[in-house]
mmCIF file of C-alpha atoms and ligand atoms in Angstrom:
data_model
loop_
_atom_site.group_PDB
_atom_site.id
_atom_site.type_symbol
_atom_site.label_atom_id
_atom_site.label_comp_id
_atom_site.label_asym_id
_atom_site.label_seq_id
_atom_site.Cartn_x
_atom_site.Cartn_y
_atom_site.Cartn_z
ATOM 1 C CA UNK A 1 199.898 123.876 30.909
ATOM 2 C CA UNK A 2 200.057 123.543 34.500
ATOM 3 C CA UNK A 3 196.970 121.872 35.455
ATOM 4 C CA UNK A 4 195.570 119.104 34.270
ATOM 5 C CA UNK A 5 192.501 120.455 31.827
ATOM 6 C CA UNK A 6 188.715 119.533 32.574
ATOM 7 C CA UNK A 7 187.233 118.654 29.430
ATOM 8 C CA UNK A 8 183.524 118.026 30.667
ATOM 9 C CA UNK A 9 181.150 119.860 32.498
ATOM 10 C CA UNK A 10 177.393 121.207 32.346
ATOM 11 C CA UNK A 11 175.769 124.857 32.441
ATOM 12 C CA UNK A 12 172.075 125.585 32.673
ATOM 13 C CA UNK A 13 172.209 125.611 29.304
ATOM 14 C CA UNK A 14 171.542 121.463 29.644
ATOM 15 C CA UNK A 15 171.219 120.110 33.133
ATOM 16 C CA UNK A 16 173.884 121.977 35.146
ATOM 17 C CA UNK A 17 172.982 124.278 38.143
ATOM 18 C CA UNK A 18 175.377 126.837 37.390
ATOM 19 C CA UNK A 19 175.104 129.552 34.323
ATOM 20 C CA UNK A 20 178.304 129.868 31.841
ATOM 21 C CA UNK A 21 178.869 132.365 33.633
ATOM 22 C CA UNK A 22 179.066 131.188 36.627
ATOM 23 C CA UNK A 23 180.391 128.255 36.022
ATOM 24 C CA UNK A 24 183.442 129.775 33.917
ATOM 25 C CA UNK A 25 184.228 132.305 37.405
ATOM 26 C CA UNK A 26 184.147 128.690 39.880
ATOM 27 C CA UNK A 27 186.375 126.690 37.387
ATOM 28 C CA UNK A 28 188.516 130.263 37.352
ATOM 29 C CA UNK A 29 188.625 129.929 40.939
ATOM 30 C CA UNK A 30 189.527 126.463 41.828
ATOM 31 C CA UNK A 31 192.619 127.048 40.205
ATOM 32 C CA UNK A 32 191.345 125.381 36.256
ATOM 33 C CA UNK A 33 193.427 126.902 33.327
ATOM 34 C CA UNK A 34 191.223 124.995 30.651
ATOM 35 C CA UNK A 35 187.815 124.286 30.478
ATOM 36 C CA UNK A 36 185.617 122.453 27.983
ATOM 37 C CA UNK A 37 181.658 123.621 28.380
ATOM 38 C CA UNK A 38 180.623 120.414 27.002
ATOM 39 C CA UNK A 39 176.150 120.490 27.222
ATOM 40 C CA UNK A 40 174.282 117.720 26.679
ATOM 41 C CA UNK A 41 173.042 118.323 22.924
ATOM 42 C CA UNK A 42 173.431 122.027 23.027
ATOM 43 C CA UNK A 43 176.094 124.150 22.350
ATOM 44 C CA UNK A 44 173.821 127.509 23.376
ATOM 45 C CA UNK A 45 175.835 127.855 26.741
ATOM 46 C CA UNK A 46 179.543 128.205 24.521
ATOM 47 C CA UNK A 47 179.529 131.985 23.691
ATOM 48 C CA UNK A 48 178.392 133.089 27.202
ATOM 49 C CA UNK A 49 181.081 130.659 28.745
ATOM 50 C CA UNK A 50 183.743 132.228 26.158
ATOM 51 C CA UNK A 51 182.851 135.761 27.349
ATOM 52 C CA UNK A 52 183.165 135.009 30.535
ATOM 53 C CA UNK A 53 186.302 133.613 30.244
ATOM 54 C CA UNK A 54 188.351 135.437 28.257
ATOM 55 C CA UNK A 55 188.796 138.134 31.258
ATOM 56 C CA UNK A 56 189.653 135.364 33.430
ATOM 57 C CA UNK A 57 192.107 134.362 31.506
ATOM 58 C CA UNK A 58 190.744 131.151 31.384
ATOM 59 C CA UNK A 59 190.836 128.735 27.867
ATOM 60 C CA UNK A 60 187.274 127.629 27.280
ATOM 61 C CA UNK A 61 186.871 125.008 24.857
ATOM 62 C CA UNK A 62 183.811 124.607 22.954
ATOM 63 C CA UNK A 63 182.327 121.086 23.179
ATOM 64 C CA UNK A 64 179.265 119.558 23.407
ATOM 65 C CA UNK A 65 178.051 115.521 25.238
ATOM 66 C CA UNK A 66 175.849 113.781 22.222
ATOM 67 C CA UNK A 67 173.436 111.453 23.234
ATOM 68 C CA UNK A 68 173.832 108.560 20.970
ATOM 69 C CA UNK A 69 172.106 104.895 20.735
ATOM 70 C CA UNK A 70 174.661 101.964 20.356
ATOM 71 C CA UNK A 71 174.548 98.578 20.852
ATOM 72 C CA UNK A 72 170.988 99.068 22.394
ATOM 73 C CA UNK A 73 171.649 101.486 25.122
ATOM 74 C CA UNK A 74 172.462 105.472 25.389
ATOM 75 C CA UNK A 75 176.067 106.048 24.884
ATOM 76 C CA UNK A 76 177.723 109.453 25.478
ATOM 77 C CA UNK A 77 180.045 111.206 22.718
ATOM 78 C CA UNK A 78 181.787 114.234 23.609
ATOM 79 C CA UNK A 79 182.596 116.523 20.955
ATOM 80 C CA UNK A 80 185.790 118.714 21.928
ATOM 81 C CA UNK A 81 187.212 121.966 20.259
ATOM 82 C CA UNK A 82 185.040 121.973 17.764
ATOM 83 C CA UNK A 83 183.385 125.588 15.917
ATOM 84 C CA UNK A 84 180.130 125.514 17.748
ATOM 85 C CA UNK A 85 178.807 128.067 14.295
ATOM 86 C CA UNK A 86 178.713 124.856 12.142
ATOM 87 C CA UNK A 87 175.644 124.191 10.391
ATOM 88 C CA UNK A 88 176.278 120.567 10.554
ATOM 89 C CA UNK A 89 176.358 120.276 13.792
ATOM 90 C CA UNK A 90 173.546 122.586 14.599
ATOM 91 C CA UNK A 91 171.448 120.619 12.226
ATOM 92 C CA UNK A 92 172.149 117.378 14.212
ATOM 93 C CA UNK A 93 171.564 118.416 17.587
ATOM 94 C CA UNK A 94 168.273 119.975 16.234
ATOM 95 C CA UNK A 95 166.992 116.817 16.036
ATOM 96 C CA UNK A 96 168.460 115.530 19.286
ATOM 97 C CA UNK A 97 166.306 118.874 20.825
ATOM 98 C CA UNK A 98 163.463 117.621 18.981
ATOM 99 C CA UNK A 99 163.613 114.041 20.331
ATOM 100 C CA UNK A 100 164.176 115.315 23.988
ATOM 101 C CA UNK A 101 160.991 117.448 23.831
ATOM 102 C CA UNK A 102 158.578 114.490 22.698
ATOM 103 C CA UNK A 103 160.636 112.035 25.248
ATOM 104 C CA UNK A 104 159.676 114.922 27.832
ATOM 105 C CA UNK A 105 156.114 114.778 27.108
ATOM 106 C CA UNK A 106 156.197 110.639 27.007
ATOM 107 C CA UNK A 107 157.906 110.544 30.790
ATOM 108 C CA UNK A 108 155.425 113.198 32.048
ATOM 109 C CA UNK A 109 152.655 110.703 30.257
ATOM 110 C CA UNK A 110 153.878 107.526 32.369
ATOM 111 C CA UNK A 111 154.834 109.336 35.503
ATOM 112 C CA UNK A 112 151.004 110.731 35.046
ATOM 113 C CA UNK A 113 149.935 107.774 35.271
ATOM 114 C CA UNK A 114 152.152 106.397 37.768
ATOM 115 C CA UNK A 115 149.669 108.753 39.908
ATOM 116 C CA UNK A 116 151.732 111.624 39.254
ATOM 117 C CA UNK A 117 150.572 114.442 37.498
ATOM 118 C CA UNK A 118 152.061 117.708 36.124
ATOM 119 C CA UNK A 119 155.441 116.578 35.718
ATOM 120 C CA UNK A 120 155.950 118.237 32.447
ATOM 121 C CA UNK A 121 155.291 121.495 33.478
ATOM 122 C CA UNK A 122 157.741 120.999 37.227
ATOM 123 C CA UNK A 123 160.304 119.587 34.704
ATOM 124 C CA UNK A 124 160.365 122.680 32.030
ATOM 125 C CA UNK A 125 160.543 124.935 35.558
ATOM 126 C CA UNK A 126 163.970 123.687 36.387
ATOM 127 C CA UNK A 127 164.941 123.067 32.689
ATOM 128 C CA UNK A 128 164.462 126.989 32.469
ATOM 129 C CA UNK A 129 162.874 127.145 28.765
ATOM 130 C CA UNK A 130 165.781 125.638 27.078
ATOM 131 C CA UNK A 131 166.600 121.864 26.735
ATOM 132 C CA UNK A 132 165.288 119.633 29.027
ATOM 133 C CA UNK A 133 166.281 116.655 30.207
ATOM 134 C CA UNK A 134 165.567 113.381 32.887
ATOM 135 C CA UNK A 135 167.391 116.076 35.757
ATOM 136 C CA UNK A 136 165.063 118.127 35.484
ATOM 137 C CA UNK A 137 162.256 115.853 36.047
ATOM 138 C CA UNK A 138 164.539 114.557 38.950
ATOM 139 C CA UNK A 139 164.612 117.833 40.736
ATOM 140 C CA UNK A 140 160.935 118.820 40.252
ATOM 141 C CA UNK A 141 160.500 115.167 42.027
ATOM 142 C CA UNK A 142 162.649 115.773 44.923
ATOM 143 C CA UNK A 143 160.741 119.244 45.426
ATOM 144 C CA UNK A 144 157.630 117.258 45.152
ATOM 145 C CA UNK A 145 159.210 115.332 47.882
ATOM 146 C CA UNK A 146 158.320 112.105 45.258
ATOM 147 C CA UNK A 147 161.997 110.959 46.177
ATOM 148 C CA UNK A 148 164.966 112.250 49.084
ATOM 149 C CA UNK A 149 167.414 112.987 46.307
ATOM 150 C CA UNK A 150 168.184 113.251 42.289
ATOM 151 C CA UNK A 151 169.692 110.264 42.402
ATOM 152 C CA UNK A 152 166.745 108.476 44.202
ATOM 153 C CA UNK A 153 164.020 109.560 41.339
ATOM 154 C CA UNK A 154 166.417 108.146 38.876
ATOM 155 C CA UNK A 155 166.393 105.084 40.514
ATOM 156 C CA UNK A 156 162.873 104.448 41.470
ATOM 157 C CA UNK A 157 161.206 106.709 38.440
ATOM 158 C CA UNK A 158 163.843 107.403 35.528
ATOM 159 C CA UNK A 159 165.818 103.539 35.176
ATOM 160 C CA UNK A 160 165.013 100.832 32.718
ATOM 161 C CA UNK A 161 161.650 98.838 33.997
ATOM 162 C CA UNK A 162 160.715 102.356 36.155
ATOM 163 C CA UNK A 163 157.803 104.008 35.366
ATOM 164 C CA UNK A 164 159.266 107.013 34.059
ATOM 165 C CA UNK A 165 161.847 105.387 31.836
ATOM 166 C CA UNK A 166 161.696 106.069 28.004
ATOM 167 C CA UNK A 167 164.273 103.789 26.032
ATOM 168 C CA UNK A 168 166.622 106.339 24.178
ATOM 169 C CA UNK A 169 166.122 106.791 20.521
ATOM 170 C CA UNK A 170 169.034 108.968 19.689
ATOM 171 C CA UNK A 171 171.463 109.331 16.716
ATOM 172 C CA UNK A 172 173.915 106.502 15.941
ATOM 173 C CA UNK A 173 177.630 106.784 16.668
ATOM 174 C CA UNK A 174 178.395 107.165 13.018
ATOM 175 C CA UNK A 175 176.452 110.405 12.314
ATOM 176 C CA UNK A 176 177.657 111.908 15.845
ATOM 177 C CA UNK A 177 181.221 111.741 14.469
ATOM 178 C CA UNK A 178 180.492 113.145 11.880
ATOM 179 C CA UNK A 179 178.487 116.400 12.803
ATOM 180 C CA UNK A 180 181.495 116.790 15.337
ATOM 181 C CA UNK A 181 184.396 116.058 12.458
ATOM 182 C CA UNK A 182 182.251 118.453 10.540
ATOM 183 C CA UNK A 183 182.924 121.115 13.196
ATOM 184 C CA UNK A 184 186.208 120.384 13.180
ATOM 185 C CA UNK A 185 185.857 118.499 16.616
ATOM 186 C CA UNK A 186 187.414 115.334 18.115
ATOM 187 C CA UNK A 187 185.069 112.986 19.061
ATOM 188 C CA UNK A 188 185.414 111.394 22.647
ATOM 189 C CA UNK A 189 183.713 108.474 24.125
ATOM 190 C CA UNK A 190 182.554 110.187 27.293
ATOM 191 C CA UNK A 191 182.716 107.889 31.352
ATOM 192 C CA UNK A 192 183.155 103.951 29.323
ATOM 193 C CA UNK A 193 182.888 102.600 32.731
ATOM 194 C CA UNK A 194 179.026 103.850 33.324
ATOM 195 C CA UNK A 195 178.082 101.425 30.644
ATOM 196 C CA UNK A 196 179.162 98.477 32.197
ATOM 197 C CA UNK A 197 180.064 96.756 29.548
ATOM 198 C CA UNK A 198 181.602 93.642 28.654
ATOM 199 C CA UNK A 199 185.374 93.602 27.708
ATOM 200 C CA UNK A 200 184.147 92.634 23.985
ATOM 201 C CA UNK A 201 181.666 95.259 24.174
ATOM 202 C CA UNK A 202 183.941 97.933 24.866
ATOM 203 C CA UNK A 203 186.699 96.768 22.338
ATOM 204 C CA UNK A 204 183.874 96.393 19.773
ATOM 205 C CA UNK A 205 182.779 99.893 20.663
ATOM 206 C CA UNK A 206 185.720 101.680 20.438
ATOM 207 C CA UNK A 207 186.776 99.736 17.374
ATOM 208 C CA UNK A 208 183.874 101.937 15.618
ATOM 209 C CA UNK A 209 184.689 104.831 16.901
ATOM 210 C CA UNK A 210 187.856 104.480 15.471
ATOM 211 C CA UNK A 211 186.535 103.360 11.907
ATOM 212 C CA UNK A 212 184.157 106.360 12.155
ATOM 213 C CA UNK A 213 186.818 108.676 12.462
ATOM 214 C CA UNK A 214 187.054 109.426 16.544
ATOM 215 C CA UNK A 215 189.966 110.000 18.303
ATOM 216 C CA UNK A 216 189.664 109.797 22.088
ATOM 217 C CA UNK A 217 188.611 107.728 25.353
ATOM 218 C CA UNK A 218 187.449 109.750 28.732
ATOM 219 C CA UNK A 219 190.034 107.925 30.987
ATOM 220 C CA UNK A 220 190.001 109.978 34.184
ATOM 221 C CA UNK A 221 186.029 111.056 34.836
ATOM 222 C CA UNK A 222 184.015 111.938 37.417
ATOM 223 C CA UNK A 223 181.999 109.201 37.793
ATOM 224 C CA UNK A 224 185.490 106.289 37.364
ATOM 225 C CA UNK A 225 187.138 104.860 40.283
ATOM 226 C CA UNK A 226 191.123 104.706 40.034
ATOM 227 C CA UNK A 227 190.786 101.124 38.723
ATOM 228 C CA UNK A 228 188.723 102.569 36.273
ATOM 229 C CA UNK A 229 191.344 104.955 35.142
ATOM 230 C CA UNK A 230 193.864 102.174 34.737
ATOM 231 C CA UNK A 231 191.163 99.866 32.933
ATOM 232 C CA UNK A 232 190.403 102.382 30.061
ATOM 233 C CA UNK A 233 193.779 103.668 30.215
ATOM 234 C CA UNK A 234 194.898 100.532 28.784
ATOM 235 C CA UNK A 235 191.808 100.424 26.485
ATOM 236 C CA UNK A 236 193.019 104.265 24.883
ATOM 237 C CA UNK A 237 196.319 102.415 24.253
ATOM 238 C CA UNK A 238 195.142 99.240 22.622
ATOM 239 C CA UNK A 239 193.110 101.098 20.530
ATOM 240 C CA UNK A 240 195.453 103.931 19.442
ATOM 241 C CA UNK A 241 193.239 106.736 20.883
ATOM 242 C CA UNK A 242 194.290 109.904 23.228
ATOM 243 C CA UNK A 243 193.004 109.864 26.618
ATOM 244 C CA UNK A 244 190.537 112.753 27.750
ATOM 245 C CA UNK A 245 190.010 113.607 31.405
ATOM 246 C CA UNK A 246 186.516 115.621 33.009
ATOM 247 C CA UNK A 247 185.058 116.116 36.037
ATOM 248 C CA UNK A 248 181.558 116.223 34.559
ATOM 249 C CA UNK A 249 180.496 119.088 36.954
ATOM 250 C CA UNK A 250 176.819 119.549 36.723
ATOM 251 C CA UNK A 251 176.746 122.069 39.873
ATOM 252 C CA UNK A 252 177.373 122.706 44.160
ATOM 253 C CA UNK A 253 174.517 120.025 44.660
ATOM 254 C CA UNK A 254 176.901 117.500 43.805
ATOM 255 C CA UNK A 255 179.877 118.300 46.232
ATOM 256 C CA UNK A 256 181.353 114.661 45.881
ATOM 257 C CA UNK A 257 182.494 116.017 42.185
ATOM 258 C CA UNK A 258 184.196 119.333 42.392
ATOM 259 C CA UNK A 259 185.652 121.443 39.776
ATOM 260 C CA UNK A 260 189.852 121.681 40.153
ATOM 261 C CA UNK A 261 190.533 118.164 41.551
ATOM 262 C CA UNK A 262 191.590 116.215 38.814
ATOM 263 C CA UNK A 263 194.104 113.188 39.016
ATOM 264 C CA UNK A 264 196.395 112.937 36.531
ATOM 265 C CA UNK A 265 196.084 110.626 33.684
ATOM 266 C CA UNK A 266 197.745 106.979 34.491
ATOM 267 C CA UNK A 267 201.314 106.863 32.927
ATOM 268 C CA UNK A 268 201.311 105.940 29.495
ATOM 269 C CA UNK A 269 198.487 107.667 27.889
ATOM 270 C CA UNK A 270 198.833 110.465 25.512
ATOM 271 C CA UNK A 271 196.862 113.471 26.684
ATOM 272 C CA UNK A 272 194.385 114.839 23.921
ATOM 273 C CA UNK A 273 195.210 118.161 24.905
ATOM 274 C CA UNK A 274 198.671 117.628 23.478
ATOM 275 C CA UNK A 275 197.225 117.306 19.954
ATOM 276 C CA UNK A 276 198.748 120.126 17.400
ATOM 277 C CA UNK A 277 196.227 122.908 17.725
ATOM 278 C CA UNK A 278 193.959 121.759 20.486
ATOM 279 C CA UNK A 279 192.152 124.648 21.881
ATOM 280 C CA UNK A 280 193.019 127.164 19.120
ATOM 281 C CA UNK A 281 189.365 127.005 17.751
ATOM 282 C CA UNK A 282 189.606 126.303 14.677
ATOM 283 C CA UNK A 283 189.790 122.861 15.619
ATOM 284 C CA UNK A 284 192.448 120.302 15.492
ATOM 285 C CA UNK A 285 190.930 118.052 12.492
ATOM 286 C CA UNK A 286 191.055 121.648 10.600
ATOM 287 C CA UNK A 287 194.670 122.204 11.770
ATOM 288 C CA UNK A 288 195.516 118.775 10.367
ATOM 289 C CA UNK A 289 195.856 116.133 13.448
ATOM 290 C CA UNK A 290 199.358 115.040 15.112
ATOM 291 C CA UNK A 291 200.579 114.891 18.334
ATOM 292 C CA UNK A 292 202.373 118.283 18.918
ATOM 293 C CA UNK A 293 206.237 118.101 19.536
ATOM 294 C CA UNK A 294 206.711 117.808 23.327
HETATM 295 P P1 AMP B 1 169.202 112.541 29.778
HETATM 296 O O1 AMP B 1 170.319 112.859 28.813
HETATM 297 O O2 AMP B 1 168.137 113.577 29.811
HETATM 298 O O3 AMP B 1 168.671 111.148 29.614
HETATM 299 O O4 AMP B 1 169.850 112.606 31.236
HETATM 300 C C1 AMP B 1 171.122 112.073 31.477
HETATM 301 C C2 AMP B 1 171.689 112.779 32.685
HETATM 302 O O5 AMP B 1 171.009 112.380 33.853
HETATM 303 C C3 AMP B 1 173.154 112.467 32.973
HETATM 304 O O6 AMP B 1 173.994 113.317 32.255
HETATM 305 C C4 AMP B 1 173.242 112.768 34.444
HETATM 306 O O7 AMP B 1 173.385 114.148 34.632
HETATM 307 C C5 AMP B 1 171.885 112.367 34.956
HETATM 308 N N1 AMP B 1 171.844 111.001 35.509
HETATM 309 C C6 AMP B 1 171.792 109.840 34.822
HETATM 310 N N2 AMP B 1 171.716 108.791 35.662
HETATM 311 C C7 AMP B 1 171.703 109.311 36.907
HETATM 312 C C8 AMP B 1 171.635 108.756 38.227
HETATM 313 N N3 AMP B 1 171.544 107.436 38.403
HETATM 314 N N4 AMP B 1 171.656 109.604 39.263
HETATM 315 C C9 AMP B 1 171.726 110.935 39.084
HETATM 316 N N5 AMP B 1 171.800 111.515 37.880
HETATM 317 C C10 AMP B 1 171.788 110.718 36.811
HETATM 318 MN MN1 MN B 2 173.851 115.435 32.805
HETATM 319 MN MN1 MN B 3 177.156 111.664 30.250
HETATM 320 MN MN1 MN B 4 178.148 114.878 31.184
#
């Protein structure tokens, strides 16, 4: 493997810009040799993305990003090379689906009556009938010319104390392990420095993902600054787990994260692509899990 892998990114099959398509060709282009398609609760965008990619001759992992409540706030699990056919798994992000379509319907009830109506409808426009998700209201908002940017809605609309904001109810870490060890996934604790939290949080955190049967830590991400990568670097190794790396690519409207420009992981941590099987779909939990001989 010559590149560095990018084991997180988003189609319009969540809240990415770009189809699976079209995603798969710009990953192809900027040079990536292995790609995770990693949706937020859906893994409807995987056998689009694999068609696309197998004349590329680009590896296209199937994953999925799990929205799961811990410790009071939304924490995100990544699910990586996992069989995105397992009932399991379908079952539970069902019910994540479910959840996002009555938390739709709550936001457009506040931001109604925040003075602005018809939000629901704007939102499912951009969410483009499948799931849908706080983006979407974002970009209907910006249109609406509510806010200058996406990330300007989310912080005057979408943010705890905002009128928009819905407090997650998700699934708990314990269950998204195990619909993603049920798929024959590895389970990843997706950007640890967006949570901001505490030192003991984080070790307390990663201590049950460990318990519940995960494996990794997202060390280089998007969204981390190089002390970041060194922080959680040292967190992976602490804690015993492999160290993932992902641009989290949601589309051209966010040129400060581009696909194809990934640092390397910080000496010391042991890549999760190097696991014994990884990217073989069947899985690496089915193909029995140790680090493959150098
Ligand atoms: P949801 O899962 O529907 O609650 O939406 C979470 C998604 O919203 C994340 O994956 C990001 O794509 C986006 N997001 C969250 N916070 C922000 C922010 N402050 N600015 C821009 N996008 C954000
Ligand atoms: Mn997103
Ligand atoms: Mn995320
Ligand atoms: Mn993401």
């Amino acid at each position: 493997m010559l590149r560095i892998p990018d084991l997180h990114t988003h189609s319009t099959a969540s809240d990415g810009t770009l189809t699976p398509t079209g995603l798969v060709e710009r990953a192809a282009a900027a040079g990536v040799e292995t790609l995770a398609l990693t949706d937020h609760d859906t893994v409807a965008g995987i056998a689009e993305a694999r068609a696309a990619a197998e004349p590329l001759g680009l590896q296209l992992i199937a994953g999925a990003e799990v929205s799961v409540t811990w410790g009071g706030r939304t924490v995100h699990l990544l699910g990586l090379d996992l069989d995105p056919r397992c009932a399991t798994l379908l079952e539970g992000l069902a019910g994540l689906q479910e959840y996002r379509v009555w938390r739709a319907e709550e936001i457009a009830r506040r931001l109604h009556k925040a003075g602005y109506p018809g939000c629901l409808e704007g939102a499912r426009r951009y969410a483009a009938g499948t799931l849908i998700g706080r983006t979407h209201f974002a970009r209907y908002l910006v249109e609406r010319r509510a806010a200058a940017s996406v990330q300007d809605v989310f912080k005057r609309f979408l943010v705890t104390g905002k009128p928009g904001h819905v407090q997650g109810e998700w699934t708990t870490l314990e269950r998204a392990v195990g619909w993603i060890l049920a798929a024959g996934g590895i389970a990843v604790i997706a950007h640890p420095a967006r949570y901001a939290f505490t030192r003991a949080k984080m070790c307390r955190l990663l201590g049950e993902l460990v318990e519940c049967g995960g494996r990794g830590l997202e060390v280089v991400s998007g969204s981390h600054s190089r002390d970041d990568y060194v922080t959680f670097a040292r967190h992976a190794a602490e804690q015993g787990l492999l160290a993932s790396a992902g641009s989290d690519y949601h589309g051209p409207e966010q040129p400060w994260i581009e696909l194809g420009r990934l640092p390397p992981l910080p000496d010391g941590c042991t890549p999760i692509w190097t696991l014994s099987g990884f990217g073989s779909g069947v899985g690496p939990a089915a193909a029995g899990i140790r680090p493959a001989a150098a």
